[in-house]
Short mmCIF file of C-alpha atoms in Angstrom, two decimals:
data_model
loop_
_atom_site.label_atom_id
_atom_site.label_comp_id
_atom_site.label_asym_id
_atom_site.label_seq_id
_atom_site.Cartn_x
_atom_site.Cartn_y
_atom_site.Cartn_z
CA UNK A 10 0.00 0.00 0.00
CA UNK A 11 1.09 3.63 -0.93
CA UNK A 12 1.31 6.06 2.47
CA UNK A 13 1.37 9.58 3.01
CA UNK A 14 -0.58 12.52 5.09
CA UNK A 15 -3.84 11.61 2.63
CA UNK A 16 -4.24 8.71 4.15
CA UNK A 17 -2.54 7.94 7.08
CA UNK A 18 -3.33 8.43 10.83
CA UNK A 19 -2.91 11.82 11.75
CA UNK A 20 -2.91 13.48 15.45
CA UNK A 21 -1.96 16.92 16.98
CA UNK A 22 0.52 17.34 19.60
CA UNK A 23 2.29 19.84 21.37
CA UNK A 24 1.26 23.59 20.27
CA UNK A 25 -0.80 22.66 16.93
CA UNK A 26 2.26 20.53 15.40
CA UNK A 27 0.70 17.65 12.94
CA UNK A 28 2.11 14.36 13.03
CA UNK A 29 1.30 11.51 10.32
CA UNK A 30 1.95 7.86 10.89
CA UNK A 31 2.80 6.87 7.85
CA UNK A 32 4.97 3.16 9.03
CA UNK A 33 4.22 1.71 12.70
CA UNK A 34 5.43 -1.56 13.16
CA UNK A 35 7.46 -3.57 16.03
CA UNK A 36 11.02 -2.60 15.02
CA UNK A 37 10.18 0.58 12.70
CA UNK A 38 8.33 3.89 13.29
CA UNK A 39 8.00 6.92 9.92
CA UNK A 40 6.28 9.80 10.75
CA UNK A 41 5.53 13.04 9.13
CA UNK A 42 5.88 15.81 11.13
CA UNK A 43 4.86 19.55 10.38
CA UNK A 44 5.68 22.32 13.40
CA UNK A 45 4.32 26.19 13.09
CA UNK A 46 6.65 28.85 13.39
CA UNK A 47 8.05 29.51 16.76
CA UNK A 48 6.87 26.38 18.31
CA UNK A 49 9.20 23.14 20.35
CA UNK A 50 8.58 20.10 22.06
CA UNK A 51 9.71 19.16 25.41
CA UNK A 52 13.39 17.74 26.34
CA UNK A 53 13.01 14.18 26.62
CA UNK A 54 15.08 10.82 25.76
CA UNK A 55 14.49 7.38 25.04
CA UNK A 56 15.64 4.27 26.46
CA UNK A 57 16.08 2.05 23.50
CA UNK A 58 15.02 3.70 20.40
CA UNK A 59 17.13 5.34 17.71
CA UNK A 60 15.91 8.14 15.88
CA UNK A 61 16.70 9.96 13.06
CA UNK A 62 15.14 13.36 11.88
CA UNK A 63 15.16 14.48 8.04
CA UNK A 64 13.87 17.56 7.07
CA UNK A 65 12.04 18.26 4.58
CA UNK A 66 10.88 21.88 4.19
CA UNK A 67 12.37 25.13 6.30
CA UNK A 68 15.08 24.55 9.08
CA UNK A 69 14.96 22.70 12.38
CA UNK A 70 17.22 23.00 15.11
CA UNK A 71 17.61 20.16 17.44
CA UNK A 72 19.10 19.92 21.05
CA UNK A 73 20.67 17.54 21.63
CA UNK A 74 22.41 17.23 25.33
CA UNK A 75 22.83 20.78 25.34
CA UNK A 76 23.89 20.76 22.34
CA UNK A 77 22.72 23.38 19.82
CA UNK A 78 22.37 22.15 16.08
CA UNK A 79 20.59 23.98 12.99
CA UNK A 80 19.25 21.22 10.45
CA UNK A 81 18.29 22.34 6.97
CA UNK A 82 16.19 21.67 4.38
CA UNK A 83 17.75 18.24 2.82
CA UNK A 84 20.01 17.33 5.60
CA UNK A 85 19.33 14.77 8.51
CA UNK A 86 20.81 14.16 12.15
CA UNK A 87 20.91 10.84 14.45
CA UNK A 88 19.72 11.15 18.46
CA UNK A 89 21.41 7.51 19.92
CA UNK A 90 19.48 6.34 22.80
CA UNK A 91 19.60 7.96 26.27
CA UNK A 92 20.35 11.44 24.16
CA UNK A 93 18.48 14.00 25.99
CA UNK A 94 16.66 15.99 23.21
CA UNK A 95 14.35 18.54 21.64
CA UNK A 96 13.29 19.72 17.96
CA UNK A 97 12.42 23.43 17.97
CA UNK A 98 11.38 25.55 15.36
CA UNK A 99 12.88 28.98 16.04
CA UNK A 100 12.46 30.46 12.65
CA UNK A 101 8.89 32.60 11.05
CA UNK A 102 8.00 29.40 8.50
CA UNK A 103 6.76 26.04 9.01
CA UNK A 104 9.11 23.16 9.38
CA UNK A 105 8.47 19.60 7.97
CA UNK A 106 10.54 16.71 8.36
CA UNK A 107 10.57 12.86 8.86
CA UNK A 108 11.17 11.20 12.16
CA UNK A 109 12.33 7.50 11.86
CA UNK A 110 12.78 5.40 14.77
CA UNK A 111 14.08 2.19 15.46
CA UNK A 112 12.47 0.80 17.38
CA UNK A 113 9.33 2.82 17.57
CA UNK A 114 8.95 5.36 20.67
CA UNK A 115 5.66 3.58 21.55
CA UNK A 116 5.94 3.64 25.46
CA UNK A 117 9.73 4.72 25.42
CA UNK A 118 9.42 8.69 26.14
CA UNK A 119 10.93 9.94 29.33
CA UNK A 120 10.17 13.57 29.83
CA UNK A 121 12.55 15.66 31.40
CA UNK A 122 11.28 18.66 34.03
CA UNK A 123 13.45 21.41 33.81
#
């Protein structure tokens, strides 16, 4: 079957970010991901999954245990498990990108309180 945000499942999270499930299975997780202008998620980590962010429209930056990186359109960056980590969007224009994980983050999200 052919995916993408026509017909996959779709949910909201965070401040009105989009997220599409376009691959969920035991050992994989795709999902497309849109975030506003001037919105982030929380610092969190995972135990066990792997995750790797490619975007594809406007310019990300991820934190990544303290850590302070600006991903563009057409480039990617890996978070290893137990990374302590955050995407923000700190520019005027929606983002979009692909989060992959391996294996999915189903249950494996440890929010951090600053």
């Amino acid at each position: 079957m052919i995916h993408s945000k026509n017909n996959s499942e779709h949910y909201k999270w965070g401040n009105q970010c989009d997220s599409w499930i376009l691959k969920n299975t035991q050992g994989l997780s795709v999902k497309q991901e849109k975030m506003p202008a001037g919105t982030s998620e929380r610092l969190h980590f995972h135990q066990v999954a792997e995750q790797f962010f490619y975007i594809l429209k406007g310019e990300a930056v991820l934190y990544i245990n303290k850590e302070k990186f600006l991903v563009r359109q057409g480039e990617s960056i890996s978070i290893e498990p137990g990374a302590k980590h955050f995407i923000s969007n700190e520019t005027d224009e929606e983002i979009e990108f692909l989060v992959i994980s391996n294996p999915p983050t189903d249950h494996d999200r440890i929010e951090i309180k600053e």
